[in-house]
PDB file of C-alpha atoms (C1' of nucleotides) in Angstrom:
ATOM      1  CA  MET A   1      56.978 124.799 131.231  1.00  0.00           C
ATOM      2  CA  PRO A   2      56.501 127.147 133.998  1.00  0.00           C
ATOM      3  CA  GLU A   3      59.613 128.999 135.033  1.00  0.00           C
ATOM      4  CA  LEU A   4      59.900 132.752 135.203  1.00  0.00           C
ATOM      5  CA  PRO A   5      59.645 133.469 131.456  1.00  0.00           C
ATOM      6  CA  ASP A   6      56.694 131.100 131.063  1.00  0.00           C
ATOM      7  CA  VAL A   7      54.837 132.605 133.958  1.00  0.00           C
ATOM      8  CA  GLU A   8      55.566 136.126 132.701  1.00  0.00           C
ATOM      9  CA  THR A   9      54.184 135.160 129.294  1.00  0.00           C
ATOM     10  CA  MET A  10      51.039 133.814 130.898  1.00  0.00           C
ATOM     11  CA  ARG A  11      50.718 136.939 133.031  1.00  0.00           C
ATOM     12  CA  ARG A  12      50.726 139.050 129.900  1.00  0.00           C
ATOM     13  CA  TYR A  13      48.230 136.713 128.306  1.00  0.00           C
ATOM     14  CA  LEU A  14      45.865 137.032 131.215  1.00  0.00           C
ATOM     15  CA  GLU A  15      46.403 140.785 131.250  1.00  0.00           C
ATOM     16  CA  ALA A  16      45.524 140.994 127.540  1.00  0.00           C
ATOM     17  CA  THR A  17      42.437 138.826 127.713  1.00  0.00           C
ATOM     18  CA  SER A  18      40.780 138.665 131.091  1.00  0.00           C
ATOM     19  CA  LEU A  19      40.802 142.015 132.915  1.00  0.00           C
ATOM     20  CA  GLN A  20      37.723 144.079 133.699  1.00  0.00           C
ATOM     21  CA  GLN A  21      35.138 141.407 133.002  1.00  0.00           C
ATOM     22  CA  GLU A  22      32.743 140.309 135.651  1.00  0.00           C
ATOM     23  CA  ILE A  23      33.314 136.731 136.820  1.00  0.00           C
ATOM     24  CA  GLU A  24      29.963 135.013 136.729  1.00  0.00           C
ATOM     25  CA  ALA A  25      31.005 131.607 138.017  1.00  0.00           C
ATOM     26  CA  VAL A  26      34.014 129.557 139.012  1.00  0.00           C
ATOM     27  CA  THR A  27      33.979 125.812 138.560  1.00  0.00           C
ATOM     28  CA  PHE A  28      36.402 123.072 139.568  1.00  0.00           C
ATOM     29  CA  HIS A  29      37.275 119.761 137.951  1.00  0.00           C
ATOM     30  CA  SER A  30      39.270 117.352 140.145  1.00  0.00           C
ATOM     31  CA  ALA A  31      41.193 120.322 141.415  1.00  0.00           C
ATOM     32  CA  GLY A  32      41.179 119.259 145.067  1.00  0.00           C
ATOM     33  CA  TYR A  33      44.879 118.804 145.427  1.00  0.00           C
ATOM     34  CA  LEU A  34      45.560 122.189 143.833  1.00  0.00           C
ATOM     35  CA  LEU A  35      43.442 124.010 146.337  1.00  0.00           C
ATOM     36  CA  GLY A  36      45.137 123.061 149.563  1.00  0.00           C
ATOM     37  CA  ASP A  37      44.796 120.566 152.322  1.00  0.00           C
ATOM     38  CA  ASP A  38      41.220 120.622 153.491  1.00  0.00           C
ATOM     39  CA  PRO A  39      39.414 117.535 152.217  1.00  0.00           C
ATOM     40  CA  GLY A  40      35.841 116.833 151.247  1.00  0.00           C
ATOM     41  CA  PRO A  41      33.369 117.937 148.597  1.00  0.00           C
ATOM     42  CA  HIS A  42      32.503 121.208 150.315  1.00  0.00           C
ATOM     43  CA  ARG A  43      36.009 122.156 151.059  1.00  0.00           C
ATOM     44  CA  GLU A  44      36.631 125.482 152.645  1.00  0.00           C
ATOM     45  CA  ALA A  45      38.988 126.443 149.793  1.00  0.00           C
ATOM     46  CA  VAL A  46      36.263 126.031 147.180  1.00  0.00           C
ATOM     47  CA  ARG A  47      33.820 128.043 149.226  1.00  0.00           C
ATOM     48  CA  ARG A  48      36.348 130.832 149.721  1.00  0.00           C
ATOM     49  CA  LEU A  49      37.383 130.958 146.073  1.00  0.00           C
ATOM     50  CA  LYS A  50      33.828 131.082 144.792  1.00  0.00           C
ATOM     51  CA  GLY A  51      32.874 133.653 147.376  1.00  0.00           C
ATOM     52  CA  GLY A  52      35.932 135.769 146.698  1.00  0.00           C
ATOM     53  CA  LEU A  53      35.707 135.723 142.919  1.00  0.00           C
ATOM     54  CA  GLU A  54      32.130 135.505 141.752  1.00  0.00           C
ATOM     55  CA  GLY A  55      30.635 138.881 141.011  1.00  0.00           C
ATOM     56  CA  ARG A  56      34.026 140.543 140.951  1.00  0.00           C
ATOM     57  CA  SER A  57      36.583 141.067 138.188  1.00  0.00           C
ATOM     58  CA  PHE A  58      40.302 140.785 137.625  1.00  0.00           C
ATOM     59  CA  GLU A  59      41.808 144.259 137.945  1.00  0.00           C
ATOM     60  CA  ASP A  60      45.554 143.930 137.695  1.00  0.00           C
ATOM     61  CA  THR A  61      48.325 141.338 137.530  1.00  0.00           C
ATOM     62  CA  GLY A  62      51.704 140.788 139.071  1.00  0.00           C
ATOM     63  CA  ARG A  63      54.358 138.149 139.364  1.00  0.00           C
ATOM     64  CA  HIS A  64      57.022 137.131 141.829  1.00  0.00           C
ATOM     65  CA  GLY A  65      59.245 134.309 140.683  1.00  0.00           C
ATOM     66  CA  LYS A  66      56.954 131.523 139.528  1.00  0.00           C
ATOM     67  CA  TRP A  67      53.860 132.897 141.278  1.00  0.00           C
ATOM     68  CA  MET A  68      51.292 134.925 139.412  1.00  0.00           C
ATOM     69  CA  PHE A  69      48.972 137.276 141.236  1.00  0.00           C
ATOM     70  CA  VAL A  70      45.715 138.686 139.955  1.00  0.00           C
ATOM     71  CA  TRP A  71      44.195 141.428 142.028  1.00  0.00           C
ATOM     72  CA  LEU A  72      40.470 141.543 142.379  1.00  0.00           C
ATOM     73  CA  SER A  73      37.974 144.367 142.228  1.00  0.00           C
ATOM     74  CA  GLY A  74      36.252 145.400 145.410  1.00  0.00           C
ATOM     75  CA  ASP A  75      37.480 146.327 148.838  1.00  0.00           C
ATOM     76  CA  GLY A  76      40.726 145.076 150.246  1.00  0.00           C
ATOM     77  CA  HIS A  77      43.880 143.837 148.609  1.00  0.00           C
ATOM     78  CA  GLN A  78      42.691 140.345 147.829  1.00  0.00           C
ATOM     79  CA  ALA A  79      44.275 138.541 144.937  1.00  0.00           C
ATOM     80  CA  LEU A  80      44.116 135.243 143.168  1.00  0.00           C
ATOM     81  CA  GLY A  81      47.445 133.433 143.416  1.00  0.00           C
ATOM     82  CA  LEU A  82      48.399 130.973 140.688  1.00  0.00           C
ATOM     83  CA  HIS A  83      51.341 128.590 140.628  1.00  0.00           C
ATOM     84  CA  PHE A  84      51.736 126.356 137.590  1.00  0.00           C
ATOM     85  CA  GLY A  85      53.848 123.515 138.891  1.00  0.00           C
ATOM     86  CA  MET A  86      55.357 121.441 136.060  1.00  0.00           C
ATOM     87  CA  THR A  87      52.493 121.302 133.626  1.00  0.00           C
ATOM     88  CA  GLY A  88      50.252 124.304 134.204  1.00  0.00           C
ATOM     89  CA  GLY A  89      48.964 126.945 131.843  1.00  0.00           C
ATOM     90  CA  LEU A  90      46.099 129.255 130.956  1.00  0.00           C
ATOM     91  CA  LYS A  91      43.657 129.347 128.067  1.00  0.00           C
ATOM     92  CA  TYR A  92      41.079 131.967 127.215  1.00  0.00           C
ATOM     93  CA  PHE A  93      38.341 130.680 124.992  1.00  0.00           C
ATOM     94  CA  ARG A  94      34.715 131.056 124.066  1.00  0.00           C
ATOM     95  CA  ASP A  95      33.377 127.871 122.480  1.00  0.00           C
ATOM     96  CA  THR A  96      32.991 124.755 124.562  1.00  0.00           C
ATOM     97  CA  ALA A  97      34.728 122.910 121.726  1.00  0.00           C
ATOM     98  CA  ASP A  98      37.881 124.857 122.517  1.00  0.00           C
ATOM     99  CA  GLU A  99      37.887 123.902 126.161  1.00  0.00           C
ATOM    100  CA  PRO A 100      41.343 122.528 126.906  1.00  0.00           C
ATOM    101  CA  ALA A 101      42.143 119.123 128.396  1.00  0.00           C
ATOM    102  CA  TYR A 102      43.061 119.118 132.049  1.00  0.00           C
ATOM    103  CA  GLY A 103      41.313 122.392 132.784  1.00  0.00           C
ATOM    104  CA  ARG A 104      41.065 122.249 136.603  1.00  0.00           C
ATOM    105  CA  VAL A 105      39.533 125.625 137.344  1.00  0.00           C
ATOM    106  CA  ARG A 106      37.339 127.565 134.935  1.00  0.00           C
ATOM    107  CA  PHE A 107      36.392 131.224 135.279  1.00  0.00           C
ATOM    108  CA  ASP A 108      33.269 132.130 133.349  1.00  0.00           C
ATOM    109  CA  PHE A 109      32.921 135.792 132.418  1.00  0.00           C
ATOM    110  CA  THR A 110      29.666 137.591 131.734  1.00  0.00           C
ATOM    111  CA  ASN A 111      30.832 138.343 128.185  1.00  0.00           C
ATOM    112  CA  GLY A 112      30.564 134.654 127.315  1.00  0.00           C
ATOM    113  CA  TYR A 113      34.299 133.883 127.401  1.00  0.00           C
ATOM    114  CA  HIS A 114      36.079 131.601 129.841  1.00  0.00           C
ATOM    115  CA  LEU A 115      39.564 131.397 131.319  1.00  0.00           C
ATOM    116  CA  ALA A 116      40.829 127.926 132.116  1.00  0.00           C
ATOM    117  CA  TYR A 117      43.581 127.175 134.580  1.00  0.00           C
ATOM    118  CA  ILE A 118      45.174 124.022 133.186  1.00  0.00           C
ATOM    119  CA  SER A 119      47.324 121.529 135.048  1.00  0.00           C
ATOM    120  CA  MET A 120      47.791 117.966 133.923  1.00  0.00           C
ATOM    121  CA  ARG A 121      49.849 116.836 136.919  1.00  0.00           C
ATOM    122  CA  LYS A 122      48.187 119.009 139.554  1.00  0.00           C
ATOM    123  CA  LEU A 123      51.460 120.057 141.005  1.00  0.00           C
ATOM    124  CA  GLY A 124      50.566 123.747 141.061  1.00  0.00           C
ATOM    125  CA  ALA A 125      48.378 125.785 143.353  1.00  0.00           C
ATOM    126  CA  VAL A 126      45.349 128.069 143.208  1.00  0.00           C
ATOM    127  CA  ARG A 127      44.877 130.328 146.220  1.00  0.00           C
ATOM    128  CA  LEU A 128      42.811 133.262 147.374  1.00  0.00           C
ATOM    129  CA  ILE A 129      45.353 135.569 149.016  1.00  0.00           C
ATOM    130  CA  GLU A 130      44.490 138.329 151.464  1.00  0.00           C
ATOM    131  CA  ASP A 131      47.763 140.168 151.169  1.00  0.00           C
ATOM    132  CA  VAL A 132      50.355 139.377 148.514  1.00  0.00           C
ATOM    133  CA  GLU A 133      53.287 140.942 150.361  1.00  0.00           C
ATOM    134  CA  ARG A 134      52.569 138.871 153.442  1.00  0.00           C
ATOM    135  CA  PHE A 135      52.138 135.801 151.309  1.00  0.00           C
ATOM    136  CA  ILE A 136      55.573 136.255 149.727  1.00  0.00           C
ATOM    137  CA  ASN A 137      57.120 136.861 153.122  1.00  0.00           C
ATOM    138  CA  ARG A 138      55.495 133.842 154.624  1.00  0.00           C
ATOM    139  CA  LYS A 139      56.875 131.658 151.842  1.00  0.00           C
ATOM    140  CA  GLU A 140      60.240 133.323 152.349  1.00  0.00           C
ATOM    141  CA  LEU A 141      60.703 133.769 148.632  1.00  0.00           C
ATOM    142  CA  GLY A 142      63.916 135.399 147.567  1.00  0.00           C
ATOM    143  CA  PRO A 143      63.945 138.429 145.287  1.00  0.00           C
ATOM    144  CA  ASP A 144      62.460 137.976 141.835  1.00  0.00           C
ATOM    145  CA  ALA A 145      65.300 137.252 139.406  1.00  0.00           C
ATOM    146  CA  LEU A 146      64.319 140.258 137.230  1.00  0.00           C
ATOM    147  CA  SER A 147      63.380 142.720 139.940  1.00  0.00           C
ATOM    148  CA  LYS A 148      64.987 146.157 139.717  1.00  0.00           C
ATOM    149  CA  ALA A 149      65.984 145.926 143.362  1.00  0.00           C
ATOM    150  CA  LEU A 150      68.265 143.004 142.516  1.00  0.00           C
ATOM    151  CA  ASP A 151      71.294 144.950 141.386  1.00  0.00           C
ATOM    152  CA  PHE A 152      74.672 143.299 141.064  1.00  0.00           C
ATOM    153  CA  GLU A 153      75.660 143.987 144.651  1.00  0.00           C
ATOM    154  CA  ALA A 154      72.493 142.383 145.940  1.00  0.00           C
ATOM    155  CA  PHE A 155      72.965 139.418 143.612  1.00  0.00           C
ATOM    156  CA  ARG A 156      76.525 138.882 144.782  1.00  0.00           C
ATOM    157  CA  HIS A 157      75.366 139.136 148.374  1.00  0.00           C
ATOM    158  CA  LEU A 158      72.891 136.253 147.804  1.00  0.00           C
ATOM    159  CA  LEU A 159      75.618 133.893 146.644  1.00  0.00           C
ATOM    160  CA  GLU A 160      78.770 134.858 148.469  1.00  0.00           C
ATOM    161  CA  ASP A 161      79.907 132.715 151.382  1.00  0.00           C
ATOM    162  CA  ARG A 162      77.576 129.913 150.372  1.00  0.00           C
ATOM    163  CA  ARG A 163      79.273 126.566 150.043  1.00  0.00           C
ATOM    164  CA  THR A 164      76.347 125.176 148.063  1.00  0.00           C
ATOM    165  CA  MET A 165      76.654 124.281 144.422  1.00  0.00           C
ATOM    166  CA  ILE A 166      75.635 127.210 142.249  1.00  0.00           C
ATOM    167  CA  LYS A 167      72.911 125.290 140.473  1.00  0.00           C
ATOM    168  CA  ALA A 168      71.323 124.289 143.773  1.00  0.00           C
ATOM    169  CA  LEU A 169      71.234 127.933 144.815  1.00  0.00           C
ATOM    170  CA  PHE A 170      69.692 128.925 141.498  1.00  0.00           C
ATOM    171  CA  LEU A 171      66.942 126.373 142.037  1.00  0.00           C
ATOM    172  CA  ASP A 172      66.300 127.452 145.627  1.00  0.00           C
ATOM    173  CA  GLN A 173      63.311 129.837 145.492  1.00  0.00           C
ATOM    174  CA  GLN A 174      64.223 131.204 148.909  1.00  0.00           C
ATOM    175  CA  VAL A 175      67.502 132.444 147.500  1.00  0.00           C
ATOM    176  CA  LEU A 176      66.290 133.756 144.158  1.00  0.00           C
ATOM    177  CA  ALA A 177      62.770 133.390 142.808  1.00  0.00           C
ATOM    178  CA  GLY A 178      61.949 132.393 139.270  1.00  0.00           C
ATOM    179  CA  LEU A 179      64.669 130.076 137.928  1.00  0.00           C
ATOM    180  CA  GLY A 180      63.918 126.430 137.326  1.00  0.00           C
ATOM    181  CA  ASN A 181      65.859 123.477 135.978  1.00  0.00           C
ATOM    182  CA  VAL A 182      66.020 124.505 132.317  1.00  0.00           C
ATOM    183  CA  TYR A 183      66.813 128.195 132.718  1.00  0.00           C
ATOM    184  CA  ALA A 184      69.333 127.529 135.469  1.00  0.00           C
ATOM    185  CA  ASP A 185      71.149 125.240 133.062  1.00  0.00           C
ATOM    186  CA  GLU A 186      70.925 127.819 130.265  1.00  0.00           C
ATOM    187  CA  ILE A 187      72.354 130.644 132.360  1.00  0.00           C
ATOM    188  CA  LEU A 188      75.204 128.490 133.642  1.00  0.00           C
ATOM    189  CA  TYR A 189      75.989 127.405 130.092  1.00  0.00           C
ATOM    190  CA  GLN A 190      75.964 130.958 128.745  1.00  0.00           C
ATOM    191  CA  ALA A 191      78.223 132.054 131.592  1.00  0.00           C
ATOM    192  CA  GLY A 192      80.577 129.105 131.063  1.00  0.00           C
ATOM    193  CA  ILE A 193      80.190 127.808 134.606  1.00  0.00           C
ATOM    194  CA  HIS A 194      79.894 124.199 135.671  1.00  0.00           C
ATOM    195  CA  PRO A 195      76.654 123.464 137.572  1.00  0.00           C
ATOM    196  CA  ARG A 196      78.520 121.853 140.492  1.00  0.00           C
ATOM    197  CA  THR A 197      80.772 124.820 141.169  1.00  0.00           C
ATOM    198  CA  LYS A 198      80.449 125.905 144.771  1.00  0.00           C
ATOM    199  CA  ALA A 199      79.203 129.463 145.023  1.00  0.00           C
ATOM    200  CA  ASP A 200      82.041 130.594 147.303  1.00  0.00           C
ATOM    201  CA  GLU A 201      84.554 129.459 144.685  1.00  0.00           C
ATOM    202  CA  LEU A 202      83.202 131.794 142.037  1.00  0.00           C
ATOM    203  CA  GLU A 203      85.484 134.654 141.037  1.00  0.00           C
ATOM    204  CA  GLY A 204      84.248 138.205 140.623  1.00  0.00           C
ATOM    205  CA  HIS A 205      84.117 137.909 136.847  1.00  0.00           C
ATOM    206  CA  ASP A 206      82.126 134.652 137.144  1.00  0.00           C
ATOM    207  CA  LEU A 207      79.531 136.412 139.264  1.00  0.00           C
ATOM    208  CA  GLY A 208      79.453 139.244 136.767  1.00  0.00           C
ATOM    209  CA  ALA A 209      78.911 136.808 133.912  1.00  0.00           C
ATOM    210  CA  LEU A 210      76.139 135.016 135.785  1.00  0.00           C
ATOM    211  CA  TYR A 211      74.357 138.258 136.584  1.00  0.00           C
ATOM    212  CA  GLU A 212      74.581 139.463 132.993  1.00  0.00           C
ATOM    213  CA  LYS A 213      73.598 136.154 131.431  1.00  0.00           C
ATOM    214  CA  MET A 214      70.715 135.708 133.839  1.00  0.00           C
ATOM    215  CA  HIS A 215      69.197 138.898 132.460  1.00  0.00           C
ATOM    216  CA  ASP A 216      70.060 138.143 128.831  1.00  0.00           C
ATOM    217  CA  VAL A 217      68.576 134.677 128.972  1.00  0.00           C
ATOM    218  CA  LEU A 218      65.391 135.579 130.837  1.00  0.00           C
ATOM    219  CA  GLU A 219      64.703 138.647 128.720  1.00  0.00           C
ATOM    220  CA  THR A 220      65.364 136.781 125.489  1.00  0.00           C
ATOM    221  CA  ALA A 221      63.062 133.986 126.582  1.00  0.00           C
ATOM    222  CA  ILE A 222      60.295 136.464 127.484  1.00  0.00           C
ATOM    223  CA  ASP A 223      60.764 138.144 124.085  1.00  0.00           C
ATOM    224  CA  ARG A 224      60.274 134.755 122.426  1.00  0.00           C
ATOM    225  CA  GLN A 225      57.277 134.075 124.635  1.00  0.00           C
ATOM    226  CA  ALA A 226      59.108 131.221 126.333  1.00  0.00           C
ATOM    227  CA  GLN A 227      58.906 129.074 123.193  1.00  0.00           C
ATOM    228  CA  PRO A 228      62.163 127.056 123.051  1.00  0.00           C
ATOM    229  CA  GLY A 229      61.558 126.491 119.338  1.00  0.00           C
ATOM    230  CA  ASP A 230      62.104 130.224 118.843  1.00  0.00           C
ATOM    231  CA  PHE A 231      65.262 130.475 120.944  1.00  0.00           C
ATOM    232  CA  PRO A 232      68.642 131.324 119.355  1.00  0.00           C
ATOM    233  CA  GLU A 233      70.538 128.357 118.004  1.00  0.00           C
ATOM    234  CA  SER A 234      73.330 129.249 120.443  1.00  0.00           C
ATOM    235  CA  TYR A 235      71.124 128.293 123.390  1.00  0.00           C
ATOM    236  CA  LEU A 236      71.717 125.094 125.333  1.00  0.00           C
ATOM    237  CA  THR A 237      67.969 124.640 125.720  1.00  0.00           C
ATOM    238  CA  VAL A 238      67.666 123.963 121.997  1.00  0.00           C
ATOM    239  CA  HIS A 239      70.120 121.084 122.327  1.00  0.00           C
ATOM    240  CA  ARG A 240      69.121 119.927 125.785  1.00  0.00           C
ATOM    241  CA  HIS A 241      68.290 116.299 125.083  1.00  0.00           C
ATOM    242  CA  GLU A 242      69.836 112.864 124.754  1.00  0.00           C
ATOM    243  CA  ASP A 243      72.637 113.000 122.153  1.00  0.00           C
ATOM    244  CA  GLY A 244      72.570 116.799 122.214  1.00  0.00           C
ATOM    245  CA  VAL A 245      75.714 118.637 121.119  1.00  0.00           C
ATOM    246  CA  CYS A 246      77.186 121.937 122.293  1.00  0.00           C
ATOM    247  CA  PRO A 247      76.292 124.614 119.725  1.00  0.00           C
ATOM    248  CA  ARG A 248      79.576 126.418 120.426  1.00  0.00           C
ATOM    249  CA  CYS A 249      82.211 123.670 120.314  1.00  0.00           C
ATOM    250  CA  GLY A 250      80.392 120.567 119.132  1.00  0.00           C
ATOM    251  CA  ALA A 251      81.214 118.474 122.168  1.00  0.00           C
ATOM    252  CA  GLU A 252      78.597 115.998 123.299  1.00  0.00           C
ATOM    253  CA  LEU A 253      76.613 117.410 126.199  1.00  0.00           C
ATOM    254  CA  GLU A 254      76.888 115.666 129.532  1.00  0.00           C
ATOM    255  CA  ARG A 255      74.347 115.059 132.259  1.00  0.00           C
ATOM    256  CA  VAL A 256      74.747 115.066 136.020  1.00  0.00           C
ATOM    257  CA  LYS A 257      72.343 115.227 138.904  1.00  0.00           C
ATOM    258  CA  VAL A 258      72.402 118.358 141.030  1.00  0.00           C
ATOM    259  CA  SER A 259      69.781 118.777 143.728  1.00  0.00           C
ATOM    260  CA  SER A 260      68.218 115.612 142.339  1.00  0.00           C
ATOM    261  CA  ARG A 261      67.557 117.369 139.043  1.00  0.00           C
ATOM    262  CA  THR A 262      69.075 116.435 135.723  1.00  0.00           C
ATOM    263  CA  SER A 263      71.587 119.044 134.613  1.00  0.00           C
ATOM    264  CA  TYR A 264      72.938 119.346 131.070  1.00  0.00           C
ATOM    265  CA  TYR A 265      76.229 121.070 130.458  1.00  0.00           C
ATOM    266  CA  CYS A 266      79.103 121.214 128.017  1.00  0.00           C
ATOM    267  CA  PRO A 267      82.204 119.498 129.413  1.00  0.00           C
ATOM    268  CA  THR A 268      84.599 121.770 127.520  1.00  0.00           C
ATOM    269  CA  CYS A 269      82.866 125.131 127.705  1.00  0.00           C
ATOM    270  CA  GLN A 270      81.874 124.789 131.333  1.00  0.00           C
ATOM    271  CA  GLU A 271      85.005 124.068 133.299  1.00  0.00           C
ATOM    272  CA  ARG A 272      84.860 121.611 136.160  1.00  0.00           C
ATOM    273  CA  PRO A 273      85.247 123.143 139.579  1.00  0.00           C
ATOM    274  CA  THR A 274      88.856 123.109 140.701  1.00  0.00           C
ATOM    275  CA  GLY A 275      88.048 121.827 144.212  1.00  0.00           C
TER     276      GLY A 275
ATOM    277  C1'  DC B   1      74.478 124.858 156.762  1.00  0.00           C
ATOM    278  C1'  DC B   2      74.439 121.325 153.172  1.00  0.00           C
ATOM    279  C1'  DT B   3      72.884 117.028 150.565  1.00  0.00           C
ATOM    280  C1'  DA B   4      69.894 113.352 149.406  1.00  0.00           C
ATOM    281  C1'  DT B   5      65.421 111.111 149.298  1.00  0.00           C
ATOM    282  C1'  DA B   6      60.593 110.365 149.024  1.00  0.00           C
ATOM    283  C1'  DG B   7      56.259 111.898 147.880  1.00  0.00           C
ATOM    284  C1'  DC B   8      52.492 114.624 145.646  1.00  0.00           C
ATOM    285  C1'  DC B   9      50.100 113.683 140.355  1.00  0.00           C
ATOM    286  C1'  DT B  10      49.684 112.166 135.435  1.00  0.00           C
ATOM    287  C1'  DG B  11      51.404 110.942 130.953  1.00  0.00           C
ATOM    288  C1'  DA B  12      55.054 109.695 127.433  1.00  0.00           C
ATOM    289  C1'  DC B  13      58.546 106.731 126.077  1.00  0.00           C
ATOM    290  C1'  DG B  14      61.605 102.728 125.669  1.00  0.00           C
ATOM    291  C1'  DG B  15      62.507  97.859 126.564  1.00  0.00           C
ATOM    292  C1'  DC B  16      60.946  93.220 126.988  1.00  0.00           C
TER     293       DC B  16
ATOM    294  C1'  DT C   1      49.855  94.593 122.258  1.00  0.00           C
ATOM    295  C1'  DG C   2      50.546  94.859 127.256  1.00  0.00           C
ATOM    296  C1'  DC C   3      53.181  95.629 131.224  1.00  0.00           C
ATOM    297  C1'  DC C   4      56.939  97.853 133.644  1.00  0.00           C
ATOM    298  C1'  DG C   5      60.294 101.038 134.861  1.00  0.00           C
ATOM    299  C1'  DT C   6      61.997 105.637 134.221  1.00  0.00           C
ATOM    300  C1'  DC C   7      61.660 110.250 133.507  1.00  0.00           C
ATOM    301  C1'  DA C   8      59.522 114.921 133.386  1.00  0.00           C
ATOM    302  C1'  DG C   9      60.957 122.909 132.920  1.00  0.00           C
ATOM    303  C1'  DG C  10      58.061 122.097 140.866  1.00  0.00           C
ATOM    304  C1'  DC C  11      57.978 122.039 145.769  1.00  0.00           C
ATOM    305  C1'  DT C  12      57.804 120.292 150.567  1.00  0.00           C
ATOM    306  C1'  DA C  13      58.990 117.449 154.366  1.00  0.00           C
ATOM    307  C1'  DT C  14      62.347 114.645 156.428  1.00  0.00           C
ATOM    308  C1'  DA C  15      66.669 112.416 157.604  1.00  0.00           C
ATOM    309  C1'  DG C  16      71.644 112.207 157.969  1.00  0.00           C
TER     310       DG C  16
END
DNA sequence: CCTATAGCCTGACGGC
DNA sequence: TGCCGTCAGGCTATAG
């Protein structure tokens, strides 16, 4: 699931459930790959996470693109950094019977509840971060797709003069942080732009449509808590499957690979690039 | 600068 | 039923 709207939904979930409770213990279940590179049963990452979290509490949350940050009580600006890869999520629960499958890291609070970081495929990441700003800079993440600072001028500046296909730029977290395969397709569909269009071939009104639809789509998805089943019928995402049909014109949707990712689009509503 | 590929990890699905 | 290939809403490293 985890693109910007999914991560934002989980951020709000954590915010609503898990702040201001002392963390009694942190446990790991075949989470090695999620924690970083150091091998072995007494990995440095485990030692640091336990040391940094136990006895403290979650104070505040933030998000940049697909990364969630949870600031910790105590001195310094330390935060827990969570990335959810392809299959990650969170679950807050009390009874052991409600413990989710594939919980890789579990935070036990002194009030008897637990927060599980879930990841079936282990493609995400769990990190103790000293300084979130520096972390974002080091990863060279682009601006968050919904940040206030990203006004239309800034958005246009990110894309202009790039000869790359627009969908590839949308997927590149160093250009713009937060979009993934599904929402990139949705925004391009809503804007009526073919995924293989080169960015420097986009007209001014195309860029305007992309900027506007990017906000519409992401905000709508967040409103619906990133549940595709609750999306408007006019959304590509609802029809994004084998034999899917364009909700606007009824044409059969087509699939192409862009950046090695499957892209769905409507061959009549999203015009092929002229080049 | 741009594109394509492989690999990380696990499960679901379709075909034989 | 069992086995096999392919694919999946992410990201990185590498090669051309």
